[in-house]
Short mmCIF file of C-alpha atoms in Angstrom, two decimals:
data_model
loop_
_atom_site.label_atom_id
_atom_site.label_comp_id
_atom_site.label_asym_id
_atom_site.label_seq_id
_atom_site.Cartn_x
_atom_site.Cartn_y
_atom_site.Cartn_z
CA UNK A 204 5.50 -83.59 189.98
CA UNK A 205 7.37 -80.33 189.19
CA UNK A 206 6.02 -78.32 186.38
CA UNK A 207 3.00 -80.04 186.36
CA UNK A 208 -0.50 -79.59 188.29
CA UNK A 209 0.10 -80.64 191.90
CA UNK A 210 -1.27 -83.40 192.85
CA UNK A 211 -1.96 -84.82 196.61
CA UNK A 212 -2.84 -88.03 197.71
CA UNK A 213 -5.30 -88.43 201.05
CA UNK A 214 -5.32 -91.27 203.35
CA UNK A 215 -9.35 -91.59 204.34
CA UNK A 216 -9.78 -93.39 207.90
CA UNK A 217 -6.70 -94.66 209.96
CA UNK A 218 -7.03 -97.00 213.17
CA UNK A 219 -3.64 -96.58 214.33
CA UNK A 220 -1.67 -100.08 215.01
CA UNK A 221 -3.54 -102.32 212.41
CA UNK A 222 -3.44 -99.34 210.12
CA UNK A 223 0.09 -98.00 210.65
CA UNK A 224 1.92 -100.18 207.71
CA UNK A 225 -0.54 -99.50 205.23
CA UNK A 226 -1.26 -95.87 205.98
CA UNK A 227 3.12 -95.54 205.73
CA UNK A 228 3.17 -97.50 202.32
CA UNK A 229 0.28 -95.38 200.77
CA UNK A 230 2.29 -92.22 201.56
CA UNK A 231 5.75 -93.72 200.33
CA UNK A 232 4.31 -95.09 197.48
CA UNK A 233 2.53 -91.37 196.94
CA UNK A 234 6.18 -90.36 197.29
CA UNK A 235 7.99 -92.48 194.77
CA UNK A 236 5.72 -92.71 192.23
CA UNK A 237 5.39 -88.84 191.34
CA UNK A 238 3.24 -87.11 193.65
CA UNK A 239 3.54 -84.03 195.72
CA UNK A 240 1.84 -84.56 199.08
CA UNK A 241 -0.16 -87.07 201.16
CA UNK A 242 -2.15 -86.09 203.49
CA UNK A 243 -2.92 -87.88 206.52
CA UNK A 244 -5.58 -88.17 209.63
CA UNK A 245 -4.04 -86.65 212.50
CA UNK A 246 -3.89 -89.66 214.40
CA UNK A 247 -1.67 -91.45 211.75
CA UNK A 248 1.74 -90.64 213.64
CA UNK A 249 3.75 -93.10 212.64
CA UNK A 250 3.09 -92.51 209.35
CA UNK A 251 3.39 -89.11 209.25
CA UNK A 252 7.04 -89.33 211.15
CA UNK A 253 8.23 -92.52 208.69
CA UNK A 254 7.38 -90.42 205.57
CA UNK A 255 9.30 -87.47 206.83
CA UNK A 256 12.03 -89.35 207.50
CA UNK A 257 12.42 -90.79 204.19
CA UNK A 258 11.98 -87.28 202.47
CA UNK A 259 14.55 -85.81 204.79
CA UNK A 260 17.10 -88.99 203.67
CA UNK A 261 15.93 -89.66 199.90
CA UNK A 262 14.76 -85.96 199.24
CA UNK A 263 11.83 -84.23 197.89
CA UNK A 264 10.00 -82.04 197.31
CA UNK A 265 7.34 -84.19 198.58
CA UNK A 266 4.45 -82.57 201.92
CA UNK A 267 3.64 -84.17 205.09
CA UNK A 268 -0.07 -83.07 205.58
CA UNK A 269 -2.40 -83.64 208.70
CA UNK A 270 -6.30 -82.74 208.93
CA UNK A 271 -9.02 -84.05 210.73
CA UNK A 272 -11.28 -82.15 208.35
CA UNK A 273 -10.90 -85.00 205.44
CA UNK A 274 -13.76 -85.03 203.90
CA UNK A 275 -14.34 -80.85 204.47
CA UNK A 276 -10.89 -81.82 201.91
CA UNK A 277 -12.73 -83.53 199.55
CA UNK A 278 -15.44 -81.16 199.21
CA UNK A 279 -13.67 -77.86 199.07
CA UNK A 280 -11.08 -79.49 196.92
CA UNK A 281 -10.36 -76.70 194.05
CA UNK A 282 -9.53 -79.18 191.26
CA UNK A 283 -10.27 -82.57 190.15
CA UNK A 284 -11.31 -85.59 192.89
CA UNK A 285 -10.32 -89.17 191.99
CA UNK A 286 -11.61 -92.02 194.23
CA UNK A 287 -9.85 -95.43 194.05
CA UNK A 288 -12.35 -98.29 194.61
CA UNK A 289 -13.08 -101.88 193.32
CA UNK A 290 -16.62 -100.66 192.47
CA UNK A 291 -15.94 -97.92 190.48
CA UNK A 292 -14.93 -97.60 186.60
CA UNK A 293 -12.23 -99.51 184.96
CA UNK A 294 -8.85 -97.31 184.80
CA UNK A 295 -8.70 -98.02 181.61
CA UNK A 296 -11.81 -96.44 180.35
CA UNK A 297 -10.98 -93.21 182.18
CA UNK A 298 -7.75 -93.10 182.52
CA UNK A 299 -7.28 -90.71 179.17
CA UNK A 300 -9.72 -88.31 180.68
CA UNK A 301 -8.23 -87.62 183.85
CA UNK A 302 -5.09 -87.97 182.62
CA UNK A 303 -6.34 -84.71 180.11
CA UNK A 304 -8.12 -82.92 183.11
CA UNK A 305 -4.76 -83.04 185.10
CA UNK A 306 -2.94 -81.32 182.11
CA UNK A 307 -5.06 -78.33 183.64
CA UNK A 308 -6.13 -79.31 187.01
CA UNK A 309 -4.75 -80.00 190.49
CA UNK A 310 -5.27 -83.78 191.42
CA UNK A 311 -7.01 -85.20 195.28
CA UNK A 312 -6.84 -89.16 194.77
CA UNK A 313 -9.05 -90.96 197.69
CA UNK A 314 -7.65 -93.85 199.10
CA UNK A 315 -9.90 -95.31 201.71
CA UNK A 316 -8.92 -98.37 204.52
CA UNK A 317 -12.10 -98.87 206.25
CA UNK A 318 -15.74 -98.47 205.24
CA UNK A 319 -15.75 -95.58 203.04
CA UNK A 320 -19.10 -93.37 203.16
CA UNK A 321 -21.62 -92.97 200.33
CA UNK A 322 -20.87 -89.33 200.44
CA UNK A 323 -17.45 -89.19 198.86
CA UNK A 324 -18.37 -91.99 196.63
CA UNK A 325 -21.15 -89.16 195.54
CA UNK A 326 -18.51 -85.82 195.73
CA UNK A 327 -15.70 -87.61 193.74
CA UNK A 328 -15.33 -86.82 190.06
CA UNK A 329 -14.56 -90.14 189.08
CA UNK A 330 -14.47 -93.32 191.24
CA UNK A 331 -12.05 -95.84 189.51
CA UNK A 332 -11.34 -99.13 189.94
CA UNK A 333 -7.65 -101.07 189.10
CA UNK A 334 -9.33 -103.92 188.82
CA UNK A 335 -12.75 -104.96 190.03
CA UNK A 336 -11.05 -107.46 192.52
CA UNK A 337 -10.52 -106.80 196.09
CA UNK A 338 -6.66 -106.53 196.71
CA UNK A 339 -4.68 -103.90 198.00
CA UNK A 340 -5.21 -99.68 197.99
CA UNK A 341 -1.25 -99.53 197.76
CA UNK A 342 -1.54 -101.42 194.62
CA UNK A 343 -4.13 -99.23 193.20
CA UNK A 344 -2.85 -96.42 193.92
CA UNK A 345 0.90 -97.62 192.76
CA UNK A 346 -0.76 -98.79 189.46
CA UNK A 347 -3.10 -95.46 189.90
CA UNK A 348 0.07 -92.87 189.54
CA UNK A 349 2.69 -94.86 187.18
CA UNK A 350 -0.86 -94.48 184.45
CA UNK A 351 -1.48 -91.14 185.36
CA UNK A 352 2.06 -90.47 184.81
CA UNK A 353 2.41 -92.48 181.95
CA UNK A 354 6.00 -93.40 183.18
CA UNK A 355 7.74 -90.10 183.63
CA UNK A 356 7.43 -90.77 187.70
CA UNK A 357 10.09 -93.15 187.40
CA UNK A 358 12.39 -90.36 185.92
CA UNK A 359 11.73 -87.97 188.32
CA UNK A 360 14.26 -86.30 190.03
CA UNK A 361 15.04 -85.62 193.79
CA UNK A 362 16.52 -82.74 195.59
CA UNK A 363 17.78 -82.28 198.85
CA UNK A 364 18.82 -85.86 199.19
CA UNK A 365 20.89 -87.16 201.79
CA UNK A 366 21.39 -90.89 200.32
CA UNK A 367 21.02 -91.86 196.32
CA UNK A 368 20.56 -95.67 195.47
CA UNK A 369 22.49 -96.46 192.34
CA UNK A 370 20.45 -99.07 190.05
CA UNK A 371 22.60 -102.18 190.38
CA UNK A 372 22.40 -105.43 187.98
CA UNK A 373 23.34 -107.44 191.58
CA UNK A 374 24.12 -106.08 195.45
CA UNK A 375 23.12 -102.57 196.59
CA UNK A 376 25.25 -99.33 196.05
CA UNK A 377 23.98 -96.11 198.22
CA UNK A 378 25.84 -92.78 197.63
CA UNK A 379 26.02 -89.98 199.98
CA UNK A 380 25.28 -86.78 198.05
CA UNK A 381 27.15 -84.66 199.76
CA UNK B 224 -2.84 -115.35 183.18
CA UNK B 225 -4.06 -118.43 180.99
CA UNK B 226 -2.49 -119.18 177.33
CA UNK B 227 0.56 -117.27 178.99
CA UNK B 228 3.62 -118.82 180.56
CA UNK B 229 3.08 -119.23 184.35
CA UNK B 230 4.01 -116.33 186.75
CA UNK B 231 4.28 -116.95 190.37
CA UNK B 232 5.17 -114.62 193.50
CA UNK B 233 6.99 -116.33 195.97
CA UNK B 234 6.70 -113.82 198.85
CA UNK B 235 10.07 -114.21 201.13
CA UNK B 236 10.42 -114.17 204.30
CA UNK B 237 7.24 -113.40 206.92
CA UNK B 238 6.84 -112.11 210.25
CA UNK B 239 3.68 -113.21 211.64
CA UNK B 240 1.56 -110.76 213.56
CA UNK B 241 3.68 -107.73 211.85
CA UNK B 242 3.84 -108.79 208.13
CA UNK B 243 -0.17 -110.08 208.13
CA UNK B 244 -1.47 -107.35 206.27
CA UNK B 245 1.02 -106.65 203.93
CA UNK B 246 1.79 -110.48 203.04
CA UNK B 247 -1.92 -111.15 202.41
CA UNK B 248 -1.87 -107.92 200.30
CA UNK B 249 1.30 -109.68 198.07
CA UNK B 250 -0.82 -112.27 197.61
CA UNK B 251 -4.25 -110.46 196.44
CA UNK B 252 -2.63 -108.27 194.35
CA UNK B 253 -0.51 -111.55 193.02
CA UNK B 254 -4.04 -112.07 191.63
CA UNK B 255 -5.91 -109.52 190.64
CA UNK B 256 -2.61 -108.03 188.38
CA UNK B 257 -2.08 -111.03 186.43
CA UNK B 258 -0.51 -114.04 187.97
CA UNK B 259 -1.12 -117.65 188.31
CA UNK B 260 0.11 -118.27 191.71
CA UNK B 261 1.28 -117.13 194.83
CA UNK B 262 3.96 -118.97 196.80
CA UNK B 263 4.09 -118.31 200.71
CA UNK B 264 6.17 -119.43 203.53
CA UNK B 265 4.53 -122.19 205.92
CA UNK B 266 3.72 -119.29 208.39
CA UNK B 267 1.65 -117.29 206.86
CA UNK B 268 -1.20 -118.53 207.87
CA UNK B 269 -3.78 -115.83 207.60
CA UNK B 270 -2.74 -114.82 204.31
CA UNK B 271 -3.37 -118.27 203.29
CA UNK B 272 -6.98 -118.39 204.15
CA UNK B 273 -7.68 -115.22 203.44
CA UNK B 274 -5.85 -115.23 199.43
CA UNK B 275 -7.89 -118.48 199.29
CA UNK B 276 -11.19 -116.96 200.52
CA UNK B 277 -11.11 -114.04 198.11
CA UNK B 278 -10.58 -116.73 195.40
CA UNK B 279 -13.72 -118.85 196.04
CA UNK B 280 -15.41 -115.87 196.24
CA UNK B 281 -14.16 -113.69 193.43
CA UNK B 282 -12.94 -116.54 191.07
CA UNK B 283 -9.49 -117.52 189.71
CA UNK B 284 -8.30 -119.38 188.47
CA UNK B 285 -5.44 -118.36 191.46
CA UNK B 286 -3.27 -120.54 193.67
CA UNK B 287 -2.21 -120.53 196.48
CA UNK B 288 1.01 -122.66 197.50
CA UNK B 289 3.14 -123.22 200.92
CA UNK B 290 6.81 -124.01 201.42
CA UNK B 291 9.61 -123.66 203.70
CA UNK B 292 12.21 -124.26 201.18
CA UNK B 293 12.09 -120.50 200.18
CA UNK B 294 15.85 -120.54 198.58
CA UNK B 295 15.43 -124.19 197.08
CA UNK B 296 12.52 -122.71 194.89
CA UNK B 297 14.34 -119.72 193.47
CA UNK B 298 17.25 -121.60 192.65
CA UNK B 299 15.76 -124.80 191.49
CA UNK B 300 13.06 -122.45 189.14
CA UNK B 301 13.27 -123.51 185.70
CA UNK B 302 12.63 -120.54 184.32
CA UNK B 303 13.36 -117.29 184.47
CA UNK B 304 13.70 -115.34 188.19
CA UNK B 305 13.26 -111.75 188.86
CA UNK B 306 13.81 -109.82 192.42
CA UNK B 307 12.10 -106.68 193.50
CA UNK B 308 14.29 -104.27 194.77
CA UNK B 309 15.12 -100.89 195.28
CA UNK B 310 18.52 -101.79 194.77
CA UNK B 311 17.99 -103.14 191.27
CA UNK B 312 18.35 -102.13 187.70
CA UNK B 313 15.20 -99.39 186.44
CA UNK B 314 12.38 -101.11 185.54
CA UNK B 315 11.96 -98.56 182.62
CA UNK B 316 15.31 -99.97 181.38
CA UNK B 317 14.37 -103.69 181.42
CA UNK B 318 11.00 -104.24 181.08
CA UNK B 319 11.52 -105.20 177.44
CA UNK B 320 13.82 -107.97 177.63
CA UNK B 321 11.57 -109.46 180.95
CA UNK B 322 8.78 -109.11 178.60
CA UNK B 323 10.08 -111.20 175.69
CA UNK B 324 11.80 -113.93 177.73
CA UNK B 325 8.27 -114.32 179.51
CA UNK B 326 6.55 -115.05 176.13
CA UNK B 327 8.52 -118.13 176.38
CA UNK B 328 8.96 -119.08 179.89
CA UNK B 329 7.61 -119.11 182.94
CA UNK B 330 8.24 -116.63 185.54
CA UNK B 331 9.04 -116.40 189.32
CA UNK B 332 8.79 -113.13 190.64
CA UNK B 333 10.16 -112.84 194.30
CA UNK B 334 8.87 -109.77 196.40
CA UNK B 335 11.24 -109.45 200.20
CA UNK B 336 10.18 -108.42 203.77
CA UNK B 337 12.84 -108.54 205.56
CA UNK B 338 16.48 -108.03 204.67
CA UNK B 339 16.84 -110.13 202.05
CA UNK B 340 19.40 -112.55 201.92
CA UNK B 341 22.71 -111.51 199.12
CA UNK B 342 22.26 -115.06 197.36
CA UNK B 343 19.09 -114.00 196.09
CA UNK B 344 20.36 -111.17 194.37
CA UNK B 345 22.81 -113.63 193.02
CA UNK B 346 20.68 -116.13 191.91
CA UNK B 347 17.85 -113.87 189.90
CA UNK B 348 18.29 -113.37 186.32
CA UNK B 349 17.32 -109.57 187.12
CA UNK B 350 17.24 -107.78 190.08
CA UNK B 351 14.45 -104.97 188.92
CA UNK B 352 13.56 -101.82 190.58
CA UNK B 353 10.11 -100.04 190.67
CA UNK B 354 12.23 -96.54 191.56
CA UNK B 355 15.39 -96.66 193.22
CA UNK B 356 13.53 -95.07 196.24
CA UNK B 357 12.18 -96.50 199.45
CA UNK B 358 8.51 -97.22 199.01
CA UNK B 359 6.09 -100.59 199.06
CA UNK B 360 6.36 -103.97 198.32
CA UNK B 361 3.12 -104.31 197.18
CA UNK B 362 3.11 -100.85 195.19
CA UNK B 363 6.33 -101.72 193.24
CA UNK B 364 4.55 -105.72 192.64
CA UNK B 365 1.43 -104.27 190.93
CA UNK B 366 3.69 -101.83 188.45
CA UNK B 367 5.78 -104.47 187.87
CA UNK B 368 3.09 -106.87 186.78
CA UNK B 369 1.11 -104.01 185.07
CA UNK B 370 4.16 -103.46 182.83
CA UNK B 371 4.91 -107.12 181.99
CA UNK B 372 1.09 -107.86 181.10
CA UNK B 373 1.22 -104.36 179.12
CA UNK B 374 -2.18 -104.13 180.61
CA UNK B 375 -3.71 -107.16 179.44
CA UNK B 376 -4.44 -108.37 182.85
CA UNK B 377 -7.04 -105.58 183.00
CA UNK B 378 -9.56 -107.59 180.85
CA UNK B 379 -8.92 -111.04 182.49
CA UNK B 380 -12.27 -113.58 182.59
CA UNK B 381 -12.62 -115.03 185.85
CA UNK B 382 -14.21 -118.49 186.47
CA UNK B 383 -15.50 -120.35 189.17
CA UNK B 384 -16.38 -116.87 190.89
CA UNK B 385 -19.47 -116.68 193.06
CA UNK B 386 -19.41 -113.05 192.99
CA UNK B 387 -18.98 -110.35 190.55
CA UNK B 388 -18.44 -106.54 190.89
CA UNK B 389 -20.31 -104.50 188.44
CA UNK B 390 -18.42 -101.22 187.35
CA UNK B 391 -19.90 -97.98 188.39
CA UNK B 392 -19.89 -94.30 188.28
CA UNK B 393 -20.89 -94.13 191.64
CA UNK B 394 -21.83 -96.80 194.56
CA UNK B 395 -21.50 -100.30 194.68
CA UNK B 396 -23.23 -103.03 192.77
CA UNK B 397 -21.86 -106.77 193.46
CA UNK B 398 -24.31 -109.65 191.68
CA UNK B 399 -24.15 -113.48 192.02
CA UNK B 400 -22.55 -114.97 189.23
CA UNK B 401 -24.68 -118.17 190.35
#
């Protein structure tokens, strides 16, 4: 978020088609929930073109990265690597450290689809687990951010928005901002 | 979770083929955050087996329930009802009361696809938003349960499971609970 160390989410693997839902949701939910960039394999087009569009509509600041170099990423990341994986350390053990090391410290968090390889399970700074129960890297992430946050993502606030959603108790109200 | 009241996801609405991936991911995140149940529409086939699957494996207890009366089970819930939504009112901003009325009853929490239909909004007791922006289903289930178990669901025992993943620093260690 603004004001604060940046911090960038990266979508490991992508296999366009069974991928494409997931690999959109992880860079929404990067979106909404306080960080400032995803970045994505070049072949994750869809992706890539849905987050845009929802930045362009809902506003930023929030970057649309592609590489095919991702793990060249990881390991020439200047700042602090966080993998998110059911086999790593409960969030809530670590959570208050990284949470202090991002006071000072640009943020990569990992979030893998397929088979991720030993090697960034070896070149991350912490691999963390929300939960030790398979479910869903959305979820992890989602639950990831809000903790590393502590909350103040949901206050965030948007520029350059085309369309605002107005909390509603029932029914939807969208504003132009115009 | 157990000693709680009951919270179940009913999942609404499912496109087979399309929605696969992110329905099963409703479910397994239904599970590993905290609730008791999962309720899916008759379709959803693969999610089924595969919630089901991860629960003989991994443990519950979890359940997994069918029905294509949707709209009969929100309205008939006795209990209390809440809607995912980016439309709805900040989850910041009513987490509280959600929180105290689930101390005493149970609670159906229904998570949308496609459009969803204006009755529903009607008929929950809160229509809650994870942000007011356009982001996951999935992402905006786990905060949600996160912040009405306060965290709790972290530490919950599993039983029955025949596996078990063993926190680490770095790799993976899964032993047989048998």
């Amino acid at each position: 978020m603004q004001g604060e160390p940046d911090v960038a989410v990266l979508r490991l693997g992508h296999r366009p088609g069974r991928d494409d839902r997931m690999t959109t949701h992880v860079g929404l939910t990067a979106r909404a929930l306080g960080a400032d960039r995803v970045i994505y394999p070049e072949n994750a087009t869809d992706a890539v073109e849905t987050v845009r569009d929802i930045t362009d509509r809902f506003g930023g600041p929030f970057d649309v990265a592609r590489t095919d170099e991702q793990h060249a990423t990881i390991r020439d990341w200047e700042g602090t690597v966080v993998h998110l994986t059911m086999y790593g350390e409960q969030i809530q053990a670590v959570e208050a450290e990284i949470r202090e090391r991002h006071a000072s410290q640009s943020l990569l968090v990992v979030v893998g689809s397929e088979k991720v390889p030993f090697s960034v399970y070896e070149e991350a700074d912490w691999n963390v687990g929300v939960t030790n129960q398979p479910h869903s890297e959305v979820a992890g992430l989602a639950v990831f951010l809000d903790r590393l946050y502590d909350g103040r993502e949901l206050d965030r606030e948007w520029t350059d928005a085309e369309s605002r959603v107005v909390p509603r108790e029932t029914g939807k109200r969208v504003v132009d901002t115009e």
